[in-house]
Amino acid sequence: MLPPALPQADAQSDVELDVEPEPGAESSGLLAWDLVVAGGGPAGFMAAITAAEAGVRQVVLLESTPTPLGKVLISGGGRCNVTHADWDPRSLVGHYPRGGKALLGPFSRFAPGDTVAWFAERGLSLVEEDDGRLFPTSNRASSVAASLRNAALAAGVTLRTVVALQAAEPLPAGGFRLALRAGGGVLERLETRQLVLATGSHPSGRRLAADLGHGLVPPVPSLFTLALAGAGMGELAGLVMDPVELSLELAEGRFRQAGPVLFTHRGLSGPAVLRLTAFAARSLKAVAYRCELGVDWSGGRSQADLEALFASLRCDQARKQLGAWRPWPELARRLWTVLLEQQAVDPQQRWADLSRPQQQRLIQALRASRYQVSGRGPFGEEFVTAGGVPLKELNLATMASRKQAGLYLVGELLDVDGVTGGFNFQHCWTSGWLAGRAIAATADPSLAS
């Protein structure tokens, strides 16, 4: 049962918190909740569960939507890439374009191995795929969500959905008075000893953090696809090439990535593109997503390697048509045909008749094609947002605010983002666990270690 809510205001009124007691009134100092966690995503659930399991008794978890753990349920194509099998924190931090070395300490306390063990202790086993990604053995994201919800229930966490934190003000004696917008627009007020903001990239969370004294790194999209202008490659949509080397030359430096690339109707996607746009997120924003993309389709073959290969093909496959015999089997036939057409080389021409200038143009296209980037993928397709509360404003051992006592910030609200592969979820598990332990340690100092 919920503790009694404070008096409700008119549903249409603005959120105003009267922190000071009325004249002549005496404050009992008793707060309705020991802990309120705002945000029912992975970081919020982890913080609430960890605190409750460690002895925090009155814990309520608020989720503004009808369905908690929404990102968990849709991630990985409905499979949920829980984390990544990168067991060394020093290596792990290299997968975070923002956060980087600052996360070494947090990951030294709770890393992917700890995540695997945490879920196993609660009945959910994970399996590693060839690329290091870890998924539930059921291959269903709903299993991850169910595990978290069951753990929260078992720990005594109260979950409230369709309830959003609207405002928070510190109380003079410690703790916070909160205003909540519940279903039907009803405004509720309650008090809590400690508060966790786990609101993800939603603007409301940034506003709450700013209201409580925090600065903000302006958010920009990260992990997005690239639209290409006039590339004439729409017919390749759905094709995957691996490995492909990508490069961007921008004012703030050169960005390079290699790996699988997926052709879309508008341009390019796939792991290599997403990693590239993650590390170059702010630089790409600065040029309004208009720049030149370098692509090496050859799998890293050198100029000399390709010249020798072409020479052997002119001899060994002399009678074969260029369009019917690719330079190497892994080069997709559709891509090779497009490259031939782009270099004005007839696909029906025989290898024996390939001229030296034609050969040089094809080798250049294979090793160093250039495409004009005309923008990023459609709004809303980006996987994460770069930006948020600066890490320097937190004690990263506890995720406690350095600006406001009793406040903790976790997950994607922070200026941390990782590449694809389970790294963003790992930061959520780590930051939530650290916050939950730290909150419990305020009541039981033995948990501080």
Tab-separated table of C-alpha atoms in Angstrom:
chain	number	residue	atom	x	y	z
A	1	MET	CA	0.000	0.000	0.000
A	2	LEU	CA	1.216	3.484	-0.833
A	3	PRO	CA	1.838	5.970	1.945
A	4	PRO	CA	-0.848	8.666	1.905
A	5	ALA	CA	-0.203	11.282	-0.752
A	6	LEU	CA	0.106	14.879	0.228
A	7	PRO	CA	-2.831	17.148	-0.652
A	8	GLN	CA	-3.594	17.273	-4.367
A	9	ALA	CA	-3.627	20.465	-6.368
A	10	ASP	CA	-5.893	21.293	-9.233
A	11	ALA	CA	-4.938	19.146	-12.239
A	12	GLN	CA	-4.436	22.189	-14.449
A	13	SER	CA	-2.338	24.217	-12.024
A	14	ASP	CA	1.366	24.849	-12.377
A	15	VAL	CA	3.740	22.827	-10.218
A	16	GLU	CA	4.656	24.884	-7.156
A	17	LEU	CA	6.214	23.414	-4.045
A	18	ASP	CA	5.785	25.144	-0.718
A	19	VAL	CA	8.878	23.878	1.094
A	20	GLU	CA	8.529	25.949	4.247
A	21	PRO	CA	5.887	24.793	6.766
A	22	GLU	CA	2.954	27.057	7.449
A	23	PRO	CA	3.465	29.600	10.266
A	24	GLY	CA	3.092	27.951	13.626
A	25	ALA	CA	3.204	24.441	12.173
A	26	GLU	CA	5.686	21.921	13.515
A	27	SER	CA	7.509	19.464	11.245
A	28	SER	CA	7.722	15.886	12.478
A	29	GLY	CA	10.762	15.251	10.287
A	30	LEU	CA	9.141	12.000	9.105
A	31	LEU	CA	9.319	11.546	5.334
A	32	ALA	CA	6.879	9.385	3.435
A	33	TRP	CA	9.580	7.490	1.521
A	34	ASP	CA	13.188	6.603	2.178
A	35	LEU	CA	13.941	6.596	-1.568
A	36	VAL	CA	12.196	7.733	-4.726
A	37	VAL	CA	13.645	6.636	-8.061
A	38	ALA	CA	12.387	8.631	-11.052
A	39	GLY	CA	12.608	6.563	-14.221
A	40	GLY	CA	11.628	2.949	-14.778
A	41	GLY	CA	14.396	2.022	-17.190
A	42	PRO	CA	17.384	-0.272	-16.634
A	43	ALA	CA	19.348	2.167	-14.456
A	44	GLY	CA	16.315	3.075	-12.366
A	45	PHE	CA	15.357	-0.551	-11.761
A	46	MET	CA	18.910	-1.475	-10.840
A	47	ALA	CA	19.182	1.413	-8.364
A	48	ALA	CA	15.824	0.647	-6.731
A	49	ILE	CA	16.435	-3.110	-6.489
A	50	THR	CA	19.980	-2.745	-5.166
A	51	ALA	CA	18.944	-0.247	-2.492
A	52	ALA	CA	15.936	-2.303	-1.401
A	53	GLU	CA	17.872	-5.582	-1.294
A	54	ALA	CA	20.505	-3.860	0.838
A	55	GLY	CA	17.956	-2.790	3.420
A	56	VAL	CA	16.330	0.462	2.294
A	57	ARG	CA	12.741	-0.148	3.302
A	58	GLN	CA	10.500	2.436	1.649
A	59	VAL	CA	11.443	2.522	-2.046
A	60	VAL	CA	9.143	3.712	-4.816
A	61	LEU	CA	10.000	3.541	-8.520
A	62	LEU	CA	8.173	6.003	-10.788
A	63	GLU	CA	7.677	5.437	-14.512
A	64	SER	CA	5.928	8.051	-16.633
A	65	THR	CA	4.720	5.574	-19.284
A	66	PRO	CA	2.378	2.601	-18.925
A	67	THR	CA	5.207	0.163	-19.694
A	68	PRO	CA	8.408	0.155	-17.609
A	69	LEU	CA	11.671	-1.000	-19.196
A	70	GLY	CA	10.483	0.023	-22.644
A	71	LYS	CA	14.011	0.355	-24.043
A	72	VAL	CA	14.904	-3.090	-22.704
A	73	LEU	CA	11.887	-4.620	-24.447
A	74	ILE	CA	12.712	-3.200	-27.891
A	75	SER	CA	16.507	-3.391	-27.793
A	76	GLY	CA	18.419	-5.868	-29.909
A	77	GLY	CA	15.438	-6.479	-32.149
A	78	GLY	CA	13.419	-7.695	-29.172
A	79	ARG	CA	16.262	-9.860	-27.845
A	80	CYS	CA	17.998	-7.339	-25.498
A	81	ASN	CA	21.774	-7.196	-25.693
A	82	VAL	CA	22.250	-7.098	-21.905
A	83	THR	CA	25.989	-6.435	-21.868
A	84	HIS	CA	29.252	-7.295	-23.633
A	85	ALA	CA	31.884	-9.889	-22.819
A	86	ASP	CA	34.679	-7.380	-22.327
A	87	TRP	CA	35.856	-8.361	-18.877
A	88	ASP	CA	38.741	-5.923	-18.416
A	89	PRO	CA	37.596	-2.440	-17.298
A	90	ARG	CA	40.643	-0.888	-18.989
A	91	SER	CA	39.484	-2.288	-22.319
A	92	LEU	CA	35.811	-1.714	-21.602
A	93	VAL	CA	36.143	2.073	-21.287
A	94	GLY	CA	37.399	2.256	-24.886
A	95	HIS	CA	33.864	1.587	-26.116
A	96	TYR	CA	32.523	4.881	-24.722
A	97	PRO	CA	32.945	7.976	-26.918
A	98	ARG	CA	31.796	10.082	-23.951
A	99	GLY	CA	32.778	8.934	-20.475
A	100	GLY	CA	35.890	7.023	-21.371
A	101	LYS	CA	38.544	6.824	-18.695
A	102	ALA	CA	36.278	8.444	-16.091
A	103	LEU	CA	34.333	5.176	-16.023
A	104	LEU	CA	37.363	3.078	-15.119
A	105	GLY	CA	36.634	3.377	-11.401
A	106	PRO	CA	32.922	2.508	-11.645
A	107	PHE	CA	33.616	-0.438	-13.954
A	108	SER	CA	36.293	-1.694	-11.559
A	109	ARG	CA	33.506	-2.124	-8.998
A	110	PHE	CA	30.720	-3.444	-11.231
A	111	ALA	CA	31.664	-4.714	-14.697
A	112	PRO	CA	30.076	-7.078	-17.254
A	113	GLY	CA	31.102	-10.141	-15.232
A	114	ASP	CA	29.204	-8.725	-12.265
A	115	THR	CA	26.189	-8.100	-14.484
A	116	VAL	CA	26.192	-11.707	-15.660
A	117	ALA	CA	26.417	-12.918	-12.057
A	118	TRP	CA	23.735	-10.484	-10.871
A	119	PHE	CA	21.179	-11.753	-13.362
A	120	ALA	CA	22.184	-15.389	-12.805
A	121	GLU	CA	21.499	-15.003	-9.087
A	122	ARG	CA	18.000	-13.885	-10.025
A	123	GLY	CA	17.317	-16.751	-12.398
A	124	LEU	CA	18.310	-15.257	-15.745
A	125	SER	CA	21.235	-16.791	-17.618
A	126	LEU	CA	23.012	-15.070	-20.483
A	127	VAL	CA	24.747	-16.548	-23.517
A	128	GLU	CA	27.665	-15.026	-25.410
A	129	GLU	CA	27.575	-14.696	-29.186
A	130	ASP	CA	30.625	-14.810	-31.448
A	131	ASP	CA	31.010	-11.024	-31.434
A	132	GLY	CA	30.967	-10.800	-27.635
A	133	ARG	CA	27.392	-9.624	-27.178
A	134	LEU	CA	25.483	-11.255	-24.332
A	135	PHE	CA	21.780	-12.079	-24.663
A	136	PRO	CA	19.327	-13.980	-22.446
A	137	THR	CA	19.314	-17.689	-23.236
A	138	SER	CA	15.606	-17.362	-24.040
A	139	ASN	CA	16.584	-14.884	-26.798
A	140	ARG	CA	13.707	-12.704	-25.606
A	141	ALA	CA	13.965	-9.212	-24.130
A	142	SER	CA	10.817	-9.914	-22.129
A	143	SER	CA	12.855	-12.362	-20.029
A	144	VAL	CA	15.182	-9.548	-18.972
A	145	ALA	CA	12.287	-7.240	-18.149
A	146	ALA	CA	10.539	-10.001	-16.187
A	147	SER	CA	13.711	-10.709	-14.223
A	148	LEU	CA	14.019	-7.061	-13.214
A	149	ARG	CA	10.351	-6.699	-12.313
A	150	ASN	CA	10.387	-9.902	-10.273
A	151	ALA	CA	13.528	-8.790	-8.437
A	152	ALA	CA	11.931	-5.428	-7.661
A	153	LEU	CA	8.785	-7.106	-6.361
A	154	ALA	CA	10.764	-9.548	-4.224
A	155	ALA	CA	12.815	-6.690	-2.756
A	156	GLY	CA	9.694	-4.767	-1.777
A	157	VAL	CA	10.012	-1.964	-4.326
A	158	THR	CA	6.728	-0.166	-5.048
A	159	LEU	CA	6.333	0.404	-8.796
A	160	ARG	CA	4.033	3.173	-10.004
A	161	THR	CA	3.419	3.659	-13.715
A	162	VAL	CA	1.962	6.640	-15.573
A	163	VAL	CA	3.413	8.825	-12.826
A	164	ALA	CA	5.983	11.463	-13.746
A	165	LEU	CA	8.190	13.526	-11.473
A	166	GLN	CA	7.438	17.160	-12.272
A	167	ALA	CA	9.464	19.084	-9.690
A	168	ALA	CA	11.746	18.535	-6.723
A	169	GLU	CA	12.844	20.945	-4.028
A	170	PRO	CA	15.306	20.261	-1.236
A	171	LEU	CA	13.908	20.457	2.290
A	172	PRO	CA	15.767	22.555	4.868
A	173	ALA	CA	16.358	19.548	7.130
A	174	GLY	CA	17.359	17.240	4.267
A	175	GLY	CA	15.424	15.233	1.738
A	176	PHE	CA	13.106	16.497	-0.966
A	177	ARG	CA	9.529	17.495	-1.523
A	178	LEU	CA	8.304	16.225	-4.873
A	179	ALA	CA	5.437	17.038	-7.210
A	180	LEU	CA	4.169	14.169	-9.346
A	181	ARG	CA	1.847	14.205	-12.308
A	182	ALA	CA	-0.243	11.045	-12.164
A	183	GLY	CA	-2.828	9.538	-14.515
A	184	GLY	CA	-5.591	11.905	-15.542
A	185	GLY	CA	-3.381	14.913	-14.855
A	186	VAL	CA	-3.765	14.647	-11.072
A	187	LEU	CA	-0.991	16.387	-9.159
A	188	GLU	CA	0.388	14.628	-6.096
A	189	ARG	CA	2.955	15.719	-3.541
A	190	LEU	CA	5.179	13.557	-1.401
A	191	GLU	CA	8.483	13.659	0.414
A	192	THR	CA	11.556	11.458	0.291
A	193	ARG	CA	14.859	11.214	2.096
A	194	GLN	CA	16.846	10.493	-1.046
A	195	LEU	CA	16.187	10.873	-4.755
A	196	VAL	CA	17.569	9.105	-7.817
A	197	LEU	CA	17.121	10.652	-11.263
A	198	ALA	CA	17.158	7.860	-13.835
A	199	THR	CA	15.169	9.614	-16.526
A	200	GLY	CA	17.337	8.678	-19.500
A	201	SER	CA	17.646	11.196	-22.316
A	202	HIS	CA	14.185	12.680	-21.769
A	203	PRO	CA	14.284	16.494	-21.534
A	204	SER	CA	12.303	16.449	-18.280
A	205	GLY	CA	15.184	14.742	-16.488
A	206	ARG	CA	17.681	17.322	-17.696
A	207	ARG	CA	15.351	20.081	-16.491
A	208	LEU	CA	15.050	18.467	-13.068
A	209	ALA	CA	18.835	18.102	-12.812
A	210	ALA	CA	19.321	21.729	-13.820
A	211	ASP	CA	16.737	22.871	-11.273
A	212	LEU	CA	18.760	21.049	-8.609
A	213	GLY	CA	21.949	22.880	-9.513
A	214	HIS	CA	23.531	20.768	-12.244
A	215	GLY	CA	25.033	21.942	-15.503
A	216	LEU	CA	24.263	20.215	-18.780
A	217	VAL	CA	26.324	19.279	-21.815
A	218	PRO	CA	23.997	20.049	-24.761
A	219	PRO	CA	22.579	16.798	-26.175
A	220	VAL	CA	23.307	15.684	-29.726
A	221	PRO	CA	22.317	12.466	-31.534
A	222	SER	CA	24.744	9.553	-31.418
A	223	LEU	CA	24.773	6.125	-33.064
A	224	PHE	CA	22.875	7.006	-36.233
A	225	THR	CA	22.825	6.078	-39.906
A	226	LEU	CA	24.241	8.266	-42.668
A	227	ALA	CA	22.319	9.525	-45.679
A	228	LEU	CA	24.372	9.844	-48.851
A	229	ALA	CA	23.723	12.370	-51.617
A	230	GLY	CA	23.607	11.165	-55.199
A	231	ALA	CA	25.404	7.894	-54.482
A	232	GLY	CA	23.082	5.874	-56.711
A	233	MET	CA	23.227	2.891	-54.364
A	234	GLY	CA	19.548	2.560	-53.442
A	235	GLU	CA	19.411	-0.725	-55.348
A	236	LEU	CA	21.893	-2.166	-52.820
A	237	ALA	CA	19.481	-1.759	-49.870
A	238	GLY	CA	19.695	-4.743	-47.544
A	239	LEU	CA	23.205	-5.747	-48.645
A	240	VAL	CA	25.857	-6.243	-45.957
A	241	MET	CA	29.591	-5.876	-46.583
A	242	ASP	CA	32.213	-6.949	-44.036
A	243	PRO	CA	34.827	-5.733	-43.370
A	244	VAL	CA	34.584	-2.151	-44.592
A	245	GLU	CA	36.831	0.710	-43.499
A	246	LEU	CA	35.230	4.144	-43.042
A	247	SER	CA	36.842	7.522	-42.486
A	248	LEU	CA	35.760	11.116	-41.891
A	249	GLU	CA	38.043	14.135	-42.150
A	250	LEU	CA	36.518	16.852	-39.972
A	251	ALA	CA	37.782	20.030	-38.359
A	252	GLU	CA	38.187	18.338	-34.975
A	253	GLY	CA	40.159	15.422	-36.379
A	254	ARG	CA	40.035	12.242	-38.373
A	255	PHE	CA	37.609	9.485	-37.373
A	256	ARG	CA	38.031	5.897	-38.543
A	257	GLN	CA	36.113	2.668	-37.982
A	258	ALA	CA	36.044	-0.769	-39.590
A	259	GLY	CA	33.478	-3.546	-39.562
A	260	PRO	CA	30.168	-4.567	-41.130
A	261	VAL	CA	28.229	-2.003	-43.163
A	262	LEU	CA	24.568	-2.272	-44.151
A	263	PHE	CA	23.186	-0.501	-47.217
A	264	THR	CA	19.873	1.279	-46.702
A	265	HIS	CA	17.574	2.999	-49.185
A	266	ARG	CA	19.049	6.350	-48.103
A	267	GLY	CA	22.671	5.497	-47.395
A	268	LEU	CA	24.657	3.385	-44.951
A	269	SER	CA	24.095	1.803	-41.542
A	270	GLY	CA	25.537	-1.170	-39.667
A	271	PRO	CA	27.972	-1.496	-36.758
A	272	ALA	CA	30.871	0.331	-38.414
A	273	VAL	CA	28.694	3.323	-39.322
A	274	LEU	CA	27.113	3.481	-35.866
A	275	ARG	CA	30.507	3.386	-34.156
A	276	LEU	CA	31.820	6.071	-36.506
A	277	THR	CA	28.896	8.411	-35.851
A	278	ALA	CA	29.141	7.810	-32.097
A	279	PHE	CA	32.757	8.942	-31.881
A	280	ALA	CA	32.197	11.786	-34.363
A	281	ALA	CA	28.785	12.820	-32.984
A	282	ARG	CA	29.662	16.366	-31.957
A	283	SER	CA	31.916	17.006	-34.948
A	284	LEU	CA	29.165	15.868	-37.309
A	285	LYS	CA	26.659	18.098	-35.553
A	286	ALA	CA	29.041	21.040	-36.014
A	287	VAL	CA	29.007	20.583	-39.815
A	288	ALA	CA	25.229	19.989	-39.935
A	289	TYR	CA	25.875	16.413	-41.063
A	290	ARG	CA	27.335	17.598	-44.369
A	291	CYS	CA	30.777	16.172	-45.135
A	292	GLU	CA	32.683	13.634	-47.198
A	293	LEU	CA	32.850	9.966	-46.224
A	294	GLY	CA	35.772	7.804	-47.309
A	295	VAL	CA	35.038	4.098	-47.828
A	296	ASP	CA	37.448	1.225	-48.405
A	297	TRP	CA	35.476	-1.713	-49.802
A	298	SER	CA	38.612	-3.829	-50.294
A	299	GLY	CA	38.918	-5.187	-46.783
A	300	GLY	CA	42.171	-3.298	-46.251
A	301	ARG	CA	43.997	-4.523	-49.358
A	302	SER	CA	46.878	-2.317	-50.461
A	303	GLN	CA	47.337	-0.701	-53.865
A	304	ALA	CA	50.067	-3.230	-54.691
A	305	ASP	CA	47.857	-6.146	-53.603
A	306	LEU	CA	45.035	-5.053	-55.891
A	307	GLU	CA	47.324	-4.375	-58.849
A	308	ALA	CA	48.740	-7.889	-58.530
A	309	LEU	CA	45.242	-9.336	-58.191
A	310	PHE	CA	43.971	-7.505	-61.279
A	311	ALA	CA	47.019	-8.642	-63.275
A	312	SER	CA	46.323	-12.268	-62.422
A	313	LEU	CA	42.638	-11.887	-63.309
A	314	ARG	CA	43.464	-10.433	-66.735
A	315	CYS	CA	45.532	-13.537	-67.345
A	316	ASP	CA	43.636	-16.328	-65.555
A	317	GLN	CA	40.092	-15.111	-66.272
A	318	ALA	CA	40.831	-13.415	-69.579
A	319	ARG	CA	37.663	-14.598	-71.325
A	320	LYS	CA	35.330	-13.898	-68.396
A	321	GLN	CA	33.204	-10.770	-68.351
A	322	LEU	CA	34.003	-8.283	-65.614
A	323	GLY	CA	30.432	-8.376	-64.315
A	324	ALA	CA	30.461	-12.168	-64.127
A	325	TRP	CA	33.764	-12.572	-62.291
A	326	ARG	CA	34.431	-10.454	-59.188
A	327	PRO	CA	37.979	-9.717	-58.006
A	328	TRP	CA	37.349	-11.841	-54.866
A	329	PRO	CA	34.353	-13.937	-53.750
A	330	GLU	CA	33.493	-11.838	-50.669
A	331	LEU	CA	32.948	-8.716	-52.810
A	332	ALA	CA	29.183	-8.604	-53.288
A	333	ARG	CA	28.183	-8.979	-56.920
A	334	ARG	CA	25.668	-6.118	-56.686
A	335	LEU	CA	28.250	-3.746	-55.237
A	336	TRP	CA	30.870	-4.723	-57.830
A	337	THR	CA	28.362	-4.053	-60.620
A	338	VAL	CA	27.552	-0.613	-59.202
A	339	LEU	CA	31.250	0.240	-58.916
A	340	LEU	CA	31.793	-0.802	-62.537
A	341	GLU	CA	28.938	1.418	-63.661
A	342	GLN	CA	30.109	4.359	-61.555
A	343	GLN	CA	33.558	4.134	-63.184
A	344	ALA	CA	32.035	3.888	-66.675
A	345	VAL	CA	33.334	0.348	-67.204
A	346	ASP	CA	31.046	-1.987	-69.188
A	347	PRO	CA	30.218	-5.076	-67.040
A	348	GLN	CA	30.171	-7.138	-70.274
A	349	GLN	CA	33.770	-6.219	-71.069
A	350	ARG	CA	36.249	-9.101	-70.753
A	351	TRP	CA	39.006	-9.081	-68.135
A	352	ALA	CA	41.569	-9.402	-70.929
A	353	ASP	CA	40.355	-6.102	-72.404
A	354	LEU	CA	40.556	-4.085	-69.158
A	355	SER	CA	42.731	-1.037	-69.844
A	356	ARG	CA	45.267	0.376	-67.418
A	357	PRO	CA	43.242	3.579	-66.791
A	358	GLN	CA	40.096	1.517	-66.173
A	359	GLN	CA	42.005	-0.695	-63.745
A	360	GLN	CA	43.290	2.301	-61.805
A	361	ARG	CA	39.813	3.808	-61.541
A	362	LEU	CA	38.397	0.519	-60.230
A	363	ILE	CA	41.203	0.066	-57.710
A	364	GLN	CA	40.648	3.637	-56.526
A	365	ALA	CA	36.919	2.941	-56.159
A	366	LEU	CA	37.571	-0.252	-54.191
A	367	ARG	CA	40.138	1.324	-51.850
A	368	ALA	CA	39.013	4.936	-51.530
A	369	SER	CA	35.496	5.688	-52.706
A	370	ARG	CA	34.258	9.128	-51.660
A	371	TYR	CA	30.614	9.890	-50.889
A	372	GLN	CA	28.903	13.120	-49.887
A	373	VAL	CA	27.046	12.802	-46.595
A	374	SER	CA	23.773	14.720	-46.891
A	375	GLY	CA	22.453	14.134	-43.390
A	376	ARG	CA	21.796	11.559	-40.732
A	377	GLY	CA	19.027	9.004	-40.521
A	378	PRO	CA	15.438	10.107	-39.813
A	379	PHE	CA	14.770	11.829	-36.482
A	380	GLY	CA	14.168	9.268	-33.768
A	381	GLU	CA	16.278	6.557	-35.372
A	382	GLU	CA	19.374	7.423	-33.352
A	383	PHE	CA	20.066	4.841	-30.686
A	384	VAL	CA	21.352	7.103	-27.897
A	385	THR	CA	21.998	10.757	-27.165
A	386	ALA	CA	25.379	12.250	-26.381
A	387	GLY	CA	25.222	14.861	-23.652
A	388	GLY	CA	23.699	15.315	-20.224
A	389	VAL	CA	24.995	15.979	-16.725
A	390	PRO	CA	28.824	16.282	-16.704
A	391	LEU	CA	30.550	13.463	-14.853
A	392	LYS	CA	32.715	15.932	-12.924
A	393	GLU	CA	29.582	16.983	-11.047
A	394	LEU	CA	29.205	13.514	-9.508
A	395	ASN	CA	31.123	11.359	-7.095
A	396	LEU	CA	31.595	8.448	-9.501
A	397	ALA	CA	32.172	5.990	-6.668
A	398	THR	CA	28.589	6.520	-5.501
A	399	MET	CA	26.859	8.415	-8.351
A	400	ALA	CA	25.984	11.050	-5.740
A	401	SER	CA	25.561	14.646	-6.826
A	402	ARG	CA	28.280	17.072	-5.803
A	403	LYS	CA	25.700	19.854	-6.088
A	404	GLN	CA	22.866	18.582	-3.924
A	405	ALA	CA	22.967	16.288	-0.896
A	406	GLY	CA	20.732	13.254	-1.144
A	407	LEU	CA	20.562	13.362	-4.943
A	408	TYR	CA	21.925	10.615	-7.224
A	409	LEU	CA	22.060	10.570	-11.025
A	410	VAL	CA	22.392	7.430	-13.129
A	411	GLY	CA	22.134	6.042	-16.651
A	412	GLU	CA	21.660	8.008	-19.849
A	413	LEU	CA	20.905	11.238	-17.988
A	414	LEU	CA	24.692	11.549	-17.661
A	415	ASP	CA	27.121	12.672	-20.348
A	416	VAL	CA	28.037	9.066	-21.088
A	417	ASP	CA	27.284	7.022	-24.176
A	418	GLY	CA	28.683	3.823	-25.578
A	419	VAL	CA	28.730	2.178	-28.968
A	420	THR	CA	26.395	-0.662	-29.873
A	421	GLY	CA	26.965	-4.064	-28.351
A	422	GLY	CA	25.491	-3.809	-24.846
A	423	PHE	CA	27.770	-1.035	-23.613
A	424	ASN	CA	25.035	1.516	-22.912
A	425	PHE	CA	23.118	-1.023	-20.850
A	426	GLN	CA	26.298	-1.891	-18.947
A	427	HIS	CA	26.700	1.712	-17.871
A	428	CYS	CA	23.078	1.667	-16.681
A	429	TRP	CA	23.652	-1.500	-14.613
A	430	THR	CA	26.890	-0.115	-13.155
A	431	SER	CA	25.648	3.360	-12.274
A	432	GLY	CA	22.382	2.027	-10.861
A	433	TRP	CA	24.153	-0.549	-8.708
A	434	LEU	CA	26.632	1.987	-7.374
A	435	ALA	CA	23.848	4.425	-6.486
A	436	GLY	CA	21.749	1.740	-4.806
A	437	ARG	CA	24.654	0.547	-2.668
A	438	ALA	CA	25.624	4.079	-1.726
A	439	ILE	CA	22.065	4.960	-0.693
A	440	ALA	CA	21.848	1.861	1.472
A	441	ALA	CA	25.247	2.671	2.979
A	442	THR	CA	23.939	5.954	4.344
A	443	ALA	CA	21.883	3.851	6.742
A	444	ASP	CA	24.357	0.954	7.074
A	445	PRO	CA	27.984	2.136	6.782
A	446	SER	CA	29.204	-1.489	6.433
A	447	LEU	CA	27.859	-1.448	2.856
A	448	ALA	CA	30.088	1.430	1.831
A	449	SER	CA	33.001	-0.800	0.870
